[in-house]
Coordinates of C-alpha atoms in Angstrom, one line a residue:
X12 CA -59.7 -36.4 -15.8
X13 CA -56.0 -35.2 -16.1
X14 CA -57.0 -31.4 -16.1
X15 CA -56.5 -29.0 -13.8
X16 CA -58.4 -25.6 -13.2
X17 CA -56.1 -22.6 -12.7
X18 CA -58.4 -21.1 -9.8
X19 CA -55.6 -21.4 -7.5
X20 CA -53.6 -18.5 -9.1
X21 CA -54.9 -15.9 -7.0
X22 CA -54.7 -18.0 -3.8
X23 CA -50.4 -18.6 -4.8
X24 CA -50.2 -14.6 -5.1
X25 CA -51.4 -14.6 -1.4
X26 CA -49.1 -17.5 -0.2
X27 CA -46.8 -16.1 -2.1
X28 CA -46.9 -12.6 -0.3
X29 CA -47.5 -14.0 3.1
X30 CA -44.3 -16.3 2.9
X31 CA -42.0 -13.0 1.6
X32 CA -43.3 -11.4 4.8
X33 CA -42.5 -14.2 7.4
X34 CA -38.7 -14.7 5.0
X35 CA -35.7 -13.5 7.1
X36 CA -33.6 -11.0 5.7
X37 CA -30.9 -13.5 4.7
X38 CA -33.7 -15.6 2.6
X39 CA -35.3 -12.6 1.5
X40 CA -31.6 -11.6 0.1
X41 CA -31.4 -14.8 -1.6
X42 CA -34.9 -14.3 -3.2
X43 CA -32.5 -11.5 -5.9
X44 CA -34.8 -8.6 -4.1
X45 CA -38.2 -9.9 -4.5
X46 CA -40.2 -12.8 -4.6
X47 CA -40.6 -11.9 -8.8
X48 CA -36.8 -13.7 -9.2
X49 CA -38.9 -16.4 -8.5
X50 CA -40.8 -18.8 -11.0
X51 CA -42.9 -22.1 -10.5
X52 CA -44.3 -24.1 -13.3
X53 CA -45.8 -27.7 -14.3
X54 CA -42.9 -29.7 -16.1
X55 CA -42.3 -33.0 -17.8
X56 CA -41.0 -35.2 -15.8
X57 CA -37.5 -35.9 -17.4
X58 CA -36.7 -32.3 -16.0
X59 CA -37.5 -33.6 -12.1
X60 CA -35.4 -36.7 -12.5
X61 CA -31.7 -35.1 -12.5
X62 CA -32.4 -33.4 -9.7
X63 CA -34.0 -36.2 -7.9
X64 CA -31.1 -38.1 -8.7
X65 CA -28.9 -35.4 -7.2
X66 CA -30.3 -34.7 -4.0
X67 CA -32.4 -37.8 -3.2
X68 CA -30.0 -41.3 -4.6
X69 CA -27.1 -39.9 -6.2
X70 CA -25.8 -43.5 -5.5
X71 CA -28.0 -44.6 -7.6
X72 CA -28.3 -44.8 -11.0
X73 CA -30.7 -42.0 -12.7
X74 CA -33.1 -45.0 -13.3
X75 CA -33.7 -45.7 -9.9
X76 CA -35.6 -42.0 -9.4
X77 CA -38.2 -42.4 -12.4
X78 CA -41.4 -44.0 -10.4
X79 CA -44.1 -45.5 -12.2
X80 CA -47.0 -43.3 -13.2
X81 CA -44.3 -40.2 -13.7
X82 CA -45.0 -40.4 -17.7
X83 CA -48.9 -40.5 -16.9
X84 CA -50.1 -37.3 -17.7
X85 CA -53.7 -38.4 -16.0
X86 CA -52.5 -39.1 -12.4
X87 CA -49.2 -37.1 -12.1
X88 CA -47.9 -33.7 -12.4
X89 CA -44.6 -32.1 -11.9
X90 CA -43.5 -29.0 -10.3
X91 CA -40.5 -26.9 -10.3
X92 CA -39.3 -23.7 -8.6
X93 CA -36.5 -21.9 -10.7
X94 CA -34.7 -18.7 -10.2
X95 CA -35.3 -16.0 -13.6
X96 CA -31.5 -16.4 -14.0
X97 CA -31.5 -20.4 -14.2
X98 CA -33.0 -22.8 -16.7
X99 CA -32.6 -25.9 -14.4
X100 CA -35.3 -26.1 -11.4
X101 CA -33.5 -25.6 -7.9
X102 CA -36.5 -27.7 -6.4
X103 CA -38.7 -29.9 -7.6
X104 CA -42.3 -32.1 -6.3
X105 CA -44.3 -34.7 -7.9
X106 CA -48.3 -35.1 -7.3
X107 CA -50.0 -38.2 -7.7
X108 CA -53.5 -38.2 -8.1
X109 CA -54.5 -41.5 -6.5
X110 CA -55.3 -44.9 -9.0
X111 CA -57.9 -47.5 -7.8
X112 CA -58.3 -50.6 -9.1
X113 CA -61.9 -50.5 -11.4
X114 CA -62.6 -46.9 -10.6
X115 CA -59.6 -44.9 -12.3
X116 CA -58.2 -41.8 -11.2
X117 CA -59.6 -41.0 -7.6
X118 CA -59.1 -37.0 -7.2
X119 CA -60.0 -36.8 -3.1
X120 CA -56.7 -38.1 -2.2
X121 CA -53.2 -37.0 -3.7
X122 CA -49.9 -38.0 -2.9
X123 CA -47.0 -35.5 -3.1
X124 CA -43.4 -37.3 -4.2
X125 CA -39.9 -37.0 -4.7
X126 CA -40.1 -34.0 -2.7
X127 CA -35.8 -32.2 -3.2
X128 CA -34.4 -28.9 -3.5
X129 CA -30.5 -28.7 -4.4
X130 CA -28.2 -28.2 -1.8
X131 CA -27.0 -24.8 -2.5
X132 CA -30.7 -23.5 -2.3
X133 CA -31.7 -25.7 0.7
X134 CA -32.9 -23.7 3.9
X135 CA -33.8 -20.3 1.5
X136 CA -37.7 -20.7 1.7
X137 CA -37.6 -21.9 -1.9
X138 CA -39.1 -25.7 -1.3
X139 CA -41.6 -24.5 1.0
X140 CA -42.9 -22.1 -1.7
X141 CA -42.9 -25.0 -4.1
X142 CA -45.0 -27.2 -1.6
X143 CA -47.1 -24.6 -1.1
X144 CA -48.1 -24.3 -5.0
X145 CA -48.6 -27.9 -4.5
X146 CA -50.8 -27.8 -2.4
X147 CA -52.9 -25.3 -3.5
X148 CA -53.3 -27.2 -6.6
X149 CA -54.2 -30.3 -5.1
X150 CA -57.0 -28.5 -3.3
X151 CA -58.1 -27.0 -6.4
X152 CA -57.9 -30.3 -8.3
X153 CA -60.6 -31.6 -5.6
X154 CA -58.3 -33.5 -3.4
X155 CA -59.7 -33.3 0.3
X156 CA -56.1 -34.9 1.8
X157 CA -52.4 -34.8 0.6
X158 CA -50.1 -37.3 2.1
X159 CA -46.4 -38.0 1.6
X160 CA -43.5 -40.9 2.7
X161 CA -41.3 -38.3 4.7
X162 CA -38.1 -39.5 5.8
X163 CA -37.7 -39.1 9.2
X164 CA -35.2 -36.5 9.7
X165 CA -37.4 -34.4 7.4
X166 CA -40.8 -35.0 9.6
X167 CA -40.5 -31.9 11.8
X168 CA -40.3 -29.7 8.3
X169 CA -43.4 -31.3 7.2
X170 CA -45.2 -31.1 10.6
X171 CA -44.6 -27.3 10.5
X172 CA -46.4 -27.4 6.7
X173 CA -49.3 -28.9 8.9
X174 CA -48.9 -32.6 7.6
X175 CA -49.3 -35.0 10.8
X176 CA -47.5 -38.2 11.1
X177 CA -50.1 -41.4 10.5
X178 CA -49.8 -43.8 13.4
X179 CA -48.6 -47.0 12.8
X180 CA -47.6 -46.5 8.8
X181 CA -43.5 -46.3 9.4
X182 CA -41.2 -48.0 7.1
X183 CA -38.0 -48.5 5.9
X184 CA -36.4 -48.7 2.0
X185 CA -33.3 -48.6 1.4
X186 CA -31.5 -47.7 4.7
X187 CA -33.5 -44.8 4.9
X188 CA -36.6 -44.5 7.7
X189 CA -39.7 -42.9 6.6
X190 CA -43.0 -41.8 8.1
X191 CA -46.3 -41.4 6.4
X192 CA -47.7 -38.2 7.1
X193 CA -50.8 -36.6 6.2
X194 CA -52.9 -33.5 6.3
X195 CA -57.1 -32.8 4.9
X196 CA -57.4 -30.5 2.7
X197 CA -60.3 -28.1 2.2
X198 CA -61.6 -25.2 0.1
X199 CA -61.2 -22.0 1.2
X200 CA -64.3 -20.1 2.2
X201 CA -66.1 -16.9 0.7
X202 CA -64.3 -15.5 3.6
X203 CA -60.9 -16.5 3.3
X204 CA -60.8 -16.0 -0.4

């Protein structure tokens, strides 16, 4: 289908307020006072790729970062978080939206790519706000579980998002050693909204 509802918005004002209040005063400080200095929005995908390339292969050449099914507006959509006084994203996340063969997009699984945040900003809260955007609208898109390649270093940052490692499903590309990791997804109740 390619469209997405907007019924998450009210659910990212809450994640957004309940990450602020677990941020340590040195993140909170970077946030420029409050979590308003902070913006995430849907963007094409040539905007994700130079900081892919930055963060993620900057051996590489830029090529290497664009991943088929980026430029399909029906299975993919990108994210970026950026600071109100910058007009590059400082982290960025792609979700995939599952293709199978004869049946078209599949919305109850979605995979979440190309997952960076530059340097500088690394270890300031910002990528787990972006993730958690992302996964809000992956839940509101229908998806009932989000799953990722994590590069192993990176596991235990994912395992505190509440994505568990799958069993058996390690690999390597490229020198680097990843784990597929996983978590379900489900709708908030009456209760919890």
């Amino acid at each position: 289908t390619g469209v997405r509802s907007n019924t998450g918005a009210v659910h990212w004002r809450a994640m957004c307020q309940t990450h602020v209040a677990r941020m340590s005063a040195a993140a909170m400080a970077a946030t420029a006072d409050s979590v308003t200095a902070i913006s995430v929005r849907v963007i094409p995908p040539q905007m994700v790729w130079p900081l892919r390339h930055e963060v993620m292969w900057p051996s590489k050449p830029l090529e290497y970062v664009v991943i088929p099914g980026d430029e399909d507006a029906a299975t993919s959509r990108h994210f970026g978080l950026f600071l109100l006084d910058k007009d590059e994203p400082v982290s960025v996340v792609s979700l995939f939206w599952e293709r199978r063969e004869g049946q078209g997009v599949d919305e109850s699984v979605a995979q979440f790519r190309k997952f960076c945040t530059r340097v500088s900003h690394q270890r300031k809260g910002y990528g787990t706000l972006l993730l958690e955007r992302l996964v809000a609208d992956a839940r509101a898109g229908g998806a009932k579980s989000l799953w990722c390649n994590a590069r192993v270093e990176q596991a235990g940052y994912y395992r505190k998002l509440g994505l568990y490692e799958v069993p058996g499903r390690a690999f390597e590309k490229d020198g680097q050693r990843y784990v597929i990791m996983e978590m379900p997804l489900r709708r908030p109740t009456a209760r919890e909204k």
